[in-house]
CSV table of C-alpha atoms in Angstrom, one decimal:
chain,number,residue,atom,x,y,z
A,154,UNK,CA,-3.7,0.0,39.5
A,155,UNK,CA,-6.3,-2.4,40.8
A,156,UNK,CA,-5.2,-5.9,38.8
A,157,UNK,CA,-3.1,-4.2,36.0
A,158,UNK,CA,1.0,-3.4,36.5
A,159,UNK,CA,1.7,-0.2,35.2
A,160,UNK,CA,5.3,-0.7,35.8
A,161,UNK,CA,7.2,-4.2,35.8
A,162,UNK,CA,10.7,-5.1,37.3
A,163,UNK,CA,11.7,-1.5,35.7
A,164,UNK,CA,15.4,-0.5,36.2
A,165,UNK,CA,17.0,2.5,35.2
A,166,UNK,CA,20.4,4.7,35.5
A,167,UNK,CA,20.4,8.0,34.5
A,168,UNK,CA,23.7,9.8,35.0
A,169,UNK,CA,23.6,13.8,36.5
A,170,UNK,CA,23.5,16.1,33.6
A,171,UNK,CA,21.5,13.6,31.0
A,172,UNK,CA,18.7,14.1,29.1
A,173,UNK,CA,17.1,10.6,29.5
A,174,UNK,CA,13.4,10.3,27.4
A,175,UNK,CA,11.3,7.8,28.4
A,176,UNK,CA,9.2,6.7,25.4
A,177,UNK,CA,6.9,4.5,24.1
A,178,UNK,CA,2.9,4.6,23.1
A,179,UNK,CA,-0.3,5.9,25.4
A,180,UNK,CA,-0.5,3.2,28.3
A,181,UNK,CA,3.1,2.0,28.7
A,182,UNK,CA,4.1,3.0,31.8
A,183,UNK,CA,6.0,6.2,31.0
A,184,UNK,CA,4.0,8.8,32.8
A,185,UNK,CA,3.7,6.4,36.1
A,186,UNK,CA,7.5,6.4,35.9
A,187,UNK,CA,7.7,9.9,36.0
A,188,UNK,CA,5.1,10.3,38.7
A,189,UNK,CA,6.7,7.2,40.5
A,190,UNK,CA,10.0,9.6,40.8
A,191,UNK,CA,8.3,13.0,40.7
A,192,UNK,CA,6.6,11.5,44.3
A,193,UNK,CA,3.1,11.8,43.0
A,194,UNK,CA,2.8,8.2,42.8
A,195,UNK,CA,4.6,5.0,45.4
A,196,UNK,CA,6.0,2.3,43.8
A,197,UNK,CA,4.3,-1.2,45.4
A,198,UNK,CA,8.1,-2.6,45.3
A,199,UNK,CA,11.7,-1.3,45.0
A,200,UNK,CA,13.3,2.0,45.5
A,201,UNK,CA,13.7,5.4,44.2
A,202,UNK,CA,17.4,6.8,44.7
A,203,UNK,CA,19.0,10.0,44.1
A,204,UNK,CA,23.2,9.9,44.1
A,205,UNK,CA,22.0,7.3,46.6
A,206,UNK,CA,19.9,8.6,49.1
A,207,UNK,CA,16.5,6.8,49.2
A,208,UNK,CA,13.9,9.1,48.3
A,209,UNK,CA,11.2,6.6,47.7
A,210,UNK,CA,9.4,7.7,51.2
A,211,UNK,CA,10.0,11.4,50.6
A,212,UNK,CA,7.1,13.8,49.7
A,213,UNK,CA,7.2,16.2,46.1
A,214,UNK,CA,8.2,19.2,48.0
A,215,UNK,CA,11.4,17.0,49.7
A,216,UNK,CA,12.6,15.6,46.5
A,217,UNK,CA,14.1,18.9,44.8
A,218,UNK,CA,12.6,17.8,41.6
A,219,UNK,CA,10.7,20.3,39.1
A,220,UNK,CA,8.1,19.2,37.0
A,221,UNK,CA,6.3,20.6,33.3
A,222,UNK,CA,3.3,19.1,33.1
A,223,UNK,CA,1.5,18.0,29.9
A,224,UNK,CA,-1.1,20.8,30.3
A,225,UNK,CA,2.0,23.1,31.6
A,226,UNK,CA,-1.3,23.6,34.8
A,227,UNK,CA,-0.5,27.2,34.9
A,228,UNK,CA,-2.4,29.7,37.5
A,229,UNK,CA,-4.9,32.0,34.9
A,230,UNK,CA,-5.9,34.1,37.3
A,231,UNK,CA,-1.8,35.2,38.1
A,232,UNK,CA,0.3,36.6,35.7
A,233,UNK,CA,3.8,35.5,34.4
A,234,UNK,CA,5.9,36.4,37.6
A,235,UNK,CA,3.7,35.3,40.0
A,236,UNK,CA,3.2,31.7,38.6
A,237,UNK,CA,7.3,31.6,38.6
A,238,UNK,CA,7.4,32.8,42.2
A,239,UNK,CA,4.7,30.2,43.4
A,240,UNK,CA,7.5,27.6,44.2
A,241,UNK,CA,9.6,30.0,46.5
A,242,UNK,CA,6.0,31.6,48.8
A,243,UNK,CA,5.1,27.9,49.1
A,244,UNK,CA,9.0,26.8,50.6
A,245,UNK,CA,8.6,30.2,52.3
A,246,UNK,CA,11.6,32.4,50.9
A,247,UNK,CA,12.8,35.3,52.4
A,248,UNK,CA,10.5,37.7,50.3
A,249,UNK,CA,13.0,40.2,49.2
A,250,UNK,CA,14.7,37.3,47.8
A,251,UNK,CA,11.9,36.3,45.1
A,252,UNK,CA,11.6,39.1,42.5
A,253,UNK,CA,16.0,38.5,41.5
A,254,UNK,CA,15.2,34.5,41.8
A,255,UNK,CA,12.1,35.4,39.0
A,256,UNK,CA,14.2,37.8,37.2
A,257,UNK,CA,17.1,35.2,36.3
A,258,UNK,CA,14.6,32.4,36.2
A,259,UNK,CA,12.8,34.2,33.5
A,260,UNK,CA,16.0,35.5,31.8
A,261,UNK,CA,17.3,31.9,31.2
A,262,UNK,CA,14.1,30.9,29.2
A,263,UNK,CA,14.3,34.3,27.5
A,264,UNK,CA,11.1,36.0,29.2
A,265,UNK,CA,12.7,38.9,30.3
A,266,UNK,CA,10.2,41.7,30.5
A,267,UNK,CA,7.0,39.2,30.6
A,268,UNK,CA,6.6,39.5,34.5
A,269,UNK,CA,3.5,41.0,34.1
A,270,UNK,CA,2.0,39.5,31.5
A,271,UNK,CA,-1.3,37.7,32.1
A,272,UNK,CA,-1.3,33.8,31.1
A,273,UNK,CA,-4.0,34.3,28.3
A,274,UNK,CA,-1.6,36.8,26.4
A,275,UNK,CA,0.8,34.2,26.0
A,276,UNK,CA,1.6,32.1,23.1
A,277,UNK,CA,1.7,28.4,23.3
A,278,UNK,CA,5.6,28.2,23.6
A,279,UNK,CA,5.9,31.1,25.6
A,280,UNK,CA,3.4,29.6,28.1
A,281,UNK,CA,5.5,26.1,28.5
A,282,UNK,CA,8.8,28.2,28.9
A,283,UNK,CA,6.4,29.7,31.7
A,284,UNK,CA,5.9,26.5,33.0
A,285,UNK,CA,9.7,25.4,32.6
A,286,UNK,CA,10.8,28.7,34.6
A,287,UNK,CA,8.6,27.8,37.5
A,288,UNK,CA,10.4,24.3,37.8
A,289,UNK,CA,13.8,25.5,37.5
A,290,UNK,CA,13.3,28.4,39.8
A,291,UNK,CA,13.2,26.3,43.0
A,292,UNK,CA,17.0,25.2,42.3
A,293,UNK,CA,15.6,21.1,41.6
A,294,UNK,CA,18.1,18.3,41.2
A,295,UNK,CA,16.3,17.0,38.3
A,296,UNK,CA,14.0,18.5,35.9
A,297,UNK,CA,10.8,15.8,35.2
A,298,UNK,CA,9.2,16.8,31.6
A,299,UNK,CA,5.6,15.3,30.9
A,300,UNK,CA,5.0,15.5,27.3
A,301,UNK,CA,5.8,19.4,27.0
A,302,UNK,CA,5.8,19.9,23.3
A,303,UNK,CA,2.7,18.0,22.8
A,304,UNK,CA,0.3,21.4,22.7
A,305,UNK,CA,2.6,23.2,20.2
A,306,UNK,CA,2.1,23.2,16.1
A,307,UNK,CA,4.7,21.7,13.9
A,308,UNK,CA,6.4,25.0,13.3
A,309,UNK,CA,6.6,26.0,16.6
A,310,UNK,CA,7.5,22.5,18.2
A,311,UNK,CA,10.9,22.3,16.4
A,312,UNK,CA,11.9,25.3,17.2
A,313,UNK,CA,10.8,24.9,20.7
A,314,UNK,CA,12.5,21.6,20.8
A,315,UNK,CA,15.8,23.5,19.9
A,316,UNK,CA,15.6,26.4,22.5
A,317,UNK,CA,14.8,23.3,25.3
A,318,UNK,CA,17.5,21.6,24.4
A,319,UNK,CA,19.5,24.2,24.1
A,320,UNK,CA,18.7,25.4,27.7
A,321,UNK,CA,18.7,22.3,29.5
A,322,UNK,CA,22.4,21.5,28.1
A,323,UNK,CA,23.2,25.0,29.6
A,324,UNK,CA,22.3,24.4,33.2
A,325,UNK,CA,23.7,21.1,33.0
A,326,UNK,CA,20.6,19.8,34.6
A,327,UNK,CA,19.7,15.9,34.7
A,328,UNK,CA,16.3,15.5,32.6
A,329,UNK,CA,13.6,13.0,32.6
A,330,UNK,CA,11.6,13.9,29.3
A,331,UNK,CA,8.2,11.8,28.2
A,332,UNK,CA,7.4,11.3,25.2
A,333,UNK,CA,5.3,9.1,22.7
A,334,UNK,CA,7.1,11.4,19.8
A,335,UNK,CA,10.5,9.1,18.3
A,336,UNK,CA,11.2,12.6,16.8
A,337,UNK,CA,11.5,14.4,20.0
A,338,UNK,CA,13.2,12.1,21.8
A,339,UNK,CA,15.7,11.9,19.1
A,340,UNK,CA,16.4,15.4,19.2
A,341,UNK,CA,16.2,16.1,22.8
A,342,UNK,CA,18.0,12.8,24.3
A,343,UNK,CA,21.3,11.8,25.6
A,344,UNK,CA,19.2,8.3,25.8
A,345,UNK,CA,16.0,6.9,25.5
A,346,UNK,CA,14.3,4.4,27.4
A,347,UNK,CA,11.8,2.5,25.4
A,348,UNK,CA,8.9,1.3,26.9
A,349,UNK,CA,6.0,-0.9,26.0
A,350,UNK,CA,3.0,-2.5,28.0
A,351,UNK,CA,5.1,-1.5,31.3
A,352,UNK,CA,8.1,-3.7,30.4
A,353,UNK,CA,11.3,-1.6,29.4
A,354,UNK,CA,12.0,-3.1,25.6
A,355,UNK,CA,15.6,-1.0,25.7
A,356,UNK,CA,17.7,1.9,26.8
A,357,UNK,CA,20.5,3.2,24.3
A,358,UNK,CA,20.9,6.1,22.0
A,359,UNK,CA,18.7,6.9,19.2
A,360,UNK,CA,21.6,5.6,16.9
A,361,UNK,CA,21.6,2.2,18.8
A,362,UNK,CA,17.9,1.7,19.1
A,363,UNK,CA,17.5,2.9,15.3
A,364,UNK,CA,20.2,0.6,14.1
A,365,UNK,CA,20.4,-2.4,16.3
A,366,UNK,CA,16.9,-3.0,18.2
A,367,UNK,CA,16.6,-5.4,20.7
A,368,UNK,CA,13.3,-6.9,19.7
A,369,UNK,CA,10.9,-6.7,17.2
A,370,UNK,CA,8.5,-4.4,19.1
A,371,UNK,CA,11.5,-1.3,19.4
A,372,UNK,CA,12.5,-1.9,15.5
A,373,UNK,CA,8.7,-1.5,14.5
A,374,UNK,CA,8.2,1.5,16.8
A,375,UNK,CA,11.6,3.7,16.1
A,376,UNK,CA,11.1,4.4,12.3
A,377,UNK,CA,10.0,2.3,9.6
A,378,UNK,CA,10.8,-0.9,9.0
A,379,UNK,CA,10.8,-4.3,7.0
A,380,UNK,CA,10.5,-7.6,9.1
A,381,UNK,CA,11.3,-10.5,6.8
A,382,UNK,CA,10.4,-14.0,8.5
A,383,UNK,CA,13.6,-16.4,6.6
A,384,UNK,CA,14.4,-19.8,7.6
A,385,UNK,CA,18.4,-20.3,8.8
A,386,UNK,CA,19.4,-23.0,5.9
A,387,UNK,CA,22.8,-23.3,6.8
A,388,UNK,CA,26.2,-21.2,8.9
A,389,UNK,CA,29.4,-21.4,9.9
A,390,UNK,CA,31.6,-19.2,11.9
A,391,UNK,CA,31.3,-16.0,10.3
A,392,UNK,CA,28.0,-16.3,7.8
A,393,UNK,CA,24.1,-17.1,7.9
A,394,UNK,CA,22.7,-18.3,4.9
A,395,UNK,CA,19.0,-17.8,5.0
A,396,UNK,CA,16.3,-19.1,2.6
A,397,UNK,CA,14.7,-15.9,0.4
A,398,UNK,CA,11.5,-16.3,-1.0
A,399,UNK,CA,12.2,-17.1,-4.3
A,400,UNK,CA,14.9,-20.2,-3.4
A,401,UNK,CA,18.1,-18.0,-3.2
A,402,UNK,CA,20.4,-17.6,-0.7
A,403,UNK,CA,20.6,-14.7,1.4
A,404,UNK,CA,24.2,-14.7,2.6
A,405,UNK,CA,24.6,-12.9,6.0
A,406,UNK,CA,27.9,-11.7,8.6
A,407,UNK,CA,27.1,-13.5,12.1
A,408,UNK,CA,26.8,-11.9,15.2
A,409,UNK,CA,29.4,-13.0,17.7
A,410,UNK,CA,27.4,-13.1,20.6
A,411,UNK,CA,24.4,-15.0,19.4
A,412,UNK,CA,23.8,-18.5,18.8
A,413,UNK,CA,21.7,-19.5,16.1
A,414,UNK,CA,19.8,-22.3,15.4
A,415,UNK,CA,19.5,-24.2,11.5
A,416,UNK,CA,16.2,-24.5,10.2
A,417,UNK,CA,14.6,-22.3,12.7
A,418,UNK,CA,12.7,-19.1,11.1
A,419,UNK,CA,14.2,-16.1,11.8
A,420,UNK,CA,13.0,-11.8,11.7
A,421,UNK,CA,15.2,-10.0,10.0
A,422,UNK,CA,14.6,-6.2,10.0
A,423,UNK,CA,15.1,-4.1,6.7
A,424,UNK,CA,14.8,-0.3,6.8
A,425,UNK,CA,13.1,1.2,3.8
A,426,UNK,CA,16.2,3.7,2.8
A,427,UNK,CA,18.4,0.4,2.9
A,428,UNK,CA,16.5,-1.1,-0.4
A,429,UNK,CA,17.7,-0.3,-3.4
A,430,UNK,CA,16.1,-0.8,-7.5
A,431,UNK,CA,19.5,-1.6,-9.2
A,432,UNK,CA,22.3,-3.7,-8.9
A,433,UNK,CA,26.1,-2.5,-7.2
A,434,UNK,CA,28.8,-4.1,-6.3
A,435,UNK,CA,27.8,-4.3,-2.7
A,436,UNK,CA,24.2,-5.2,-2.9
A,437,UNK,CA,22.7,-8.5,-3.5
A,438,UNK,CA,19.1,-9.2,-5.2
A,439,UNK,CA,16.1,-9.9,-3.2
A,440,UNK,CA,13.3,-10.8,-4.8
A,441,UNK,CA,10.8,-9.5,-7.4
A,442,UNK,CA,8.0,-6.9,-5.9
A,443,UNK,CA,5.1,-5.3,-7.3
A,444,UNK,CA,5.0,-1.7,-7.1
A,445,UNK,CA,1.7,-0.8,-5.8
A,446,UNK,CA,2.0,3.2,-5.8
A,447,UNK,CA,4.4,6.1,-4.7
A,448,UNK,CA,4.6,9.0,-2.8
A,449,UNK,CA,6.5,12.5,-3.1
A,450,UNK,CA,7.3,13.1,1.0
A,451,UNK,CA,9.2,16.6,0.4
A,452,UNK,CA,12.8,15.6,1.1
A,453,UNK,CA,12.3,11.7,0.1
A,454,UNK,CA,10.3,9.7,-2.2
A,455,UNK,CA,8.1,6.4,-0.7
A,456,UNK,CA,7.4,3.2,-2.4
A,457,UNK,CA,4.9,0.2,-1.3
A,458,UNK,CA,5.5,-2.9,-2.9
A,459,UNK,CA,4.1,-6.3,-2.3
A,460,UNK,CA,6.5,-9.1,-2.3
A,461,UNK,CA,5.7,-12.6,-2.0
A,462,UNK,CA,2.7,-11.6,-0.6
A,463,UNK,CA,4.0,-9.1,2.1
A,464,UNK,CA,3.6,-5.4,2.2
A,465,UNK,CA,7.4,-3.7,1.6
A,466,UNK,CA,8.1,-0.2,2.0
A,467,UNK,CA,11.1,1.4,0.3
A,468,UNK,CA,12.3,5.1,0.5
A,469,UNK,CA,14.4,7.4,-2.3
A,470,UNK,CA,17.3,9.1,-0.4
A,471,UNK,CA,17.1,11.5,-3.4
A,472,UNK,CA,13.6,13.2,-4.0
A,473,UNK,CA,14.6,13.8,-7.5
A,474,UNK,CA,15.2,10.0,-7.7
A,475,UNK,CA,13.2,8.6,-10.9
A,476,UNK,CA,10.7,6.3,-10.1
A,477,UNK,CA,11.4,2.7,-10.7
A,478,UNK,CA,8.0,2.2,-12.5
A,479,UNK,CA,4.4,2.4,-12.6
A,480,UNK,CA,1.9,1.2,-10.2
A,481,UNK,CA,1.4,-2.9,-11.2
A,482,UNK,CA,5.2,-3.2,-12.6
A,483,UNK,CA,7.5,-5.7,-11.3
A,484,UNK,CA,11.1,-4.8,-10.0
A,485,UNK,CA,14.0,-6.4,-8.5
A,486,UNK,CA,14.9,-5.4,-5.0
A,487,UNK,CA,18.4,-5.3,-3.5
A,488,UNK,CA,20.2,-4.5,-0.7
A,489,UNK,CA,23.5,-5.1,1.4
A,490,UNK,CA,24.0,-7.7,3.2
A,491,UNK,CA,24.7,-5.0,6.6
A,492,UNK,CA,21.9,-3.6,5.7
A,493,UNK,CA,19.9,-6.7,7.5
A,494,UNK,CA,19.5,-7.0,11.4
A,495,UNK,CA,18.7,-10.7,12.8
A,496,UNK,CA,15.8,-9.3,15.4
A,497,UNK,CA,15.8,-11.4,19.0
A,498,UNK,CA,13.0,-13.4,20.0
């Protein structure tokens, strides 16, 4: 757009029948993606392929693709059946074939008897199921989802989340799903495509991008984390031994396919429920931290600490945990030595 790249050197797979999300914050590229393949948008280079046929050229209405938008961009002034048959009168369908095409459209997203419902008597969910019935009832290849549970309260958007999933995994139908939410793409994706300033940072599951993250950028962005800058002080062929704070060494398992340099300084990502306040026989200490506060979070507890001078976050598994002190007292952190991932550059 103009002098800015929405979308650079981007390459993706997505096999028929997955739920692919395509996440990552406001301005990453995710939405031009979808729009790139939804034929709302040409790429300036490369191709678009469907089980290889070159689409890339094609118009919307040639693409057998269904779209949600955000905003759902239902018709107010038609009610609930005639917003589903839309699709069909626009690729001309025998008439006489529409109203059983609605009628099993609307039974799969469990509207059955809302044909004549006007729009504004719908609920928020039951307006986006609206707007999910009118993509699937034109028979598309793949289903394109732009932010879809974005409008709904917390209540509602979980159980929403459930029924879409549970529906999409039904009809077997290959999804593209955006989503700036980690916790919807969790629960909806086969994978997730991560996405950041129009560069894809990585494309896994939610277990491989949680647990092993390419970069610093995809472990800061998928949960909470602890980046620890240490300096490599010494290795051979199966440990690291990095420098901690305090002088100790932090004694490591190497990664086979990486090459590591000594002396060089090194981020090591921590999650918060991987620190623990007292010594077992698979943890090592850390170093000291002040704890500056706590807070109760329902089904965990939450710590800040500062530790040689960086901000640390630690979680309770167990809310009924006891707290490891007041605010200003020092404690000794520890964790396992798998608990650790050496981030890439």
């Amino acid at each position: 757009f103009g002098d800015k790249a929405a979308l650079l050197h981007f390459n993706l797979s997505v096999k028929k029948g997955e739920i692919m999300s395509l996440l990552g914050p406001s301005g990453c590229g995710k939405t031009t993606t979808l729009r790139l393949i939804a034929g709302l948008l040409s790429p300036s280079e490369g191709k678009i392929l469907v089980q290889g046929r070159d689409v890339t050229l094609l118009s919307p209405e040639q693409r057998s693709m269904g779209m949600v938008f955000q905003s759902y961009a239902l018709f107010p002034h038609l009610n609930v059946f005639e917003n589903v048959a839309f699709g069909l009168r626009a690729a001309h369908l025998p008439s006489r074939q529409i109203p059983e095409r609605v009628r099993k459209t609307l039974d799969q997203v469990h509207l059955s008897g809302y044909e004549k419902r006007p729009i504004f008597q719908l609920s928020g969910g039951e307006q986006q199921r609206v707007a999910i019935a009118r993509a699937l009832v034109i028979e598309p290849q793949i289903l394109l989802l732009d932010e879809p549970l974005s409008n709904l309260d917390a209540g509602l958007r979980e159980r929403t989340r459930k029924q879409l999933r549970e529906l999409i995994s039904s009809l077997n139908m290959t999804t593209l799903f955006v989503t700036h939410d980690q916790e919807d793409a969790f629960a909806l994706s086969d994978r997730i495509s991560l996405l950041s300033s129009g560069i894809c940072q990585q494309i896994g599951t939610a277990h491989e991008l949680y647990n092993h993250p390419a970069n610093e950028f995809v472990a800061g962005f998928i949960g909470k984390s602890n980046i620890l800058a240490l300096r490599l002080q010494g290795l051979d062929e199966n440990s690291l031994f990095f420098e901690l704070p305090q002088g100790e060494k932090l004694c490591l398992p190497a990664p086979r396919d990486r090459q590591f340099v000594l002396g060089r300084v090194y981020r090591l990502l921590l999650r918060p429920e991987r620190i623990e306040f007292s010594k077992t026989h698979q943890n090592t200490a850390l170093f000291p931290a002040r704890i500056k506060g706590g807070r109760f979070a329902g089904a965990y507890y939450e710590w800040e600490l500062e530790a040689e001078g960086q901000q640390i976050l630690a979680t309770g598994k167990d809310p009924l945990t006891p707290s490891p002190g007041d605010a200003g007292s020092i404690v000794t952190l520890y964790g396992s030595p798998l608990a650790f991932h050496v981030l890439e550059a």
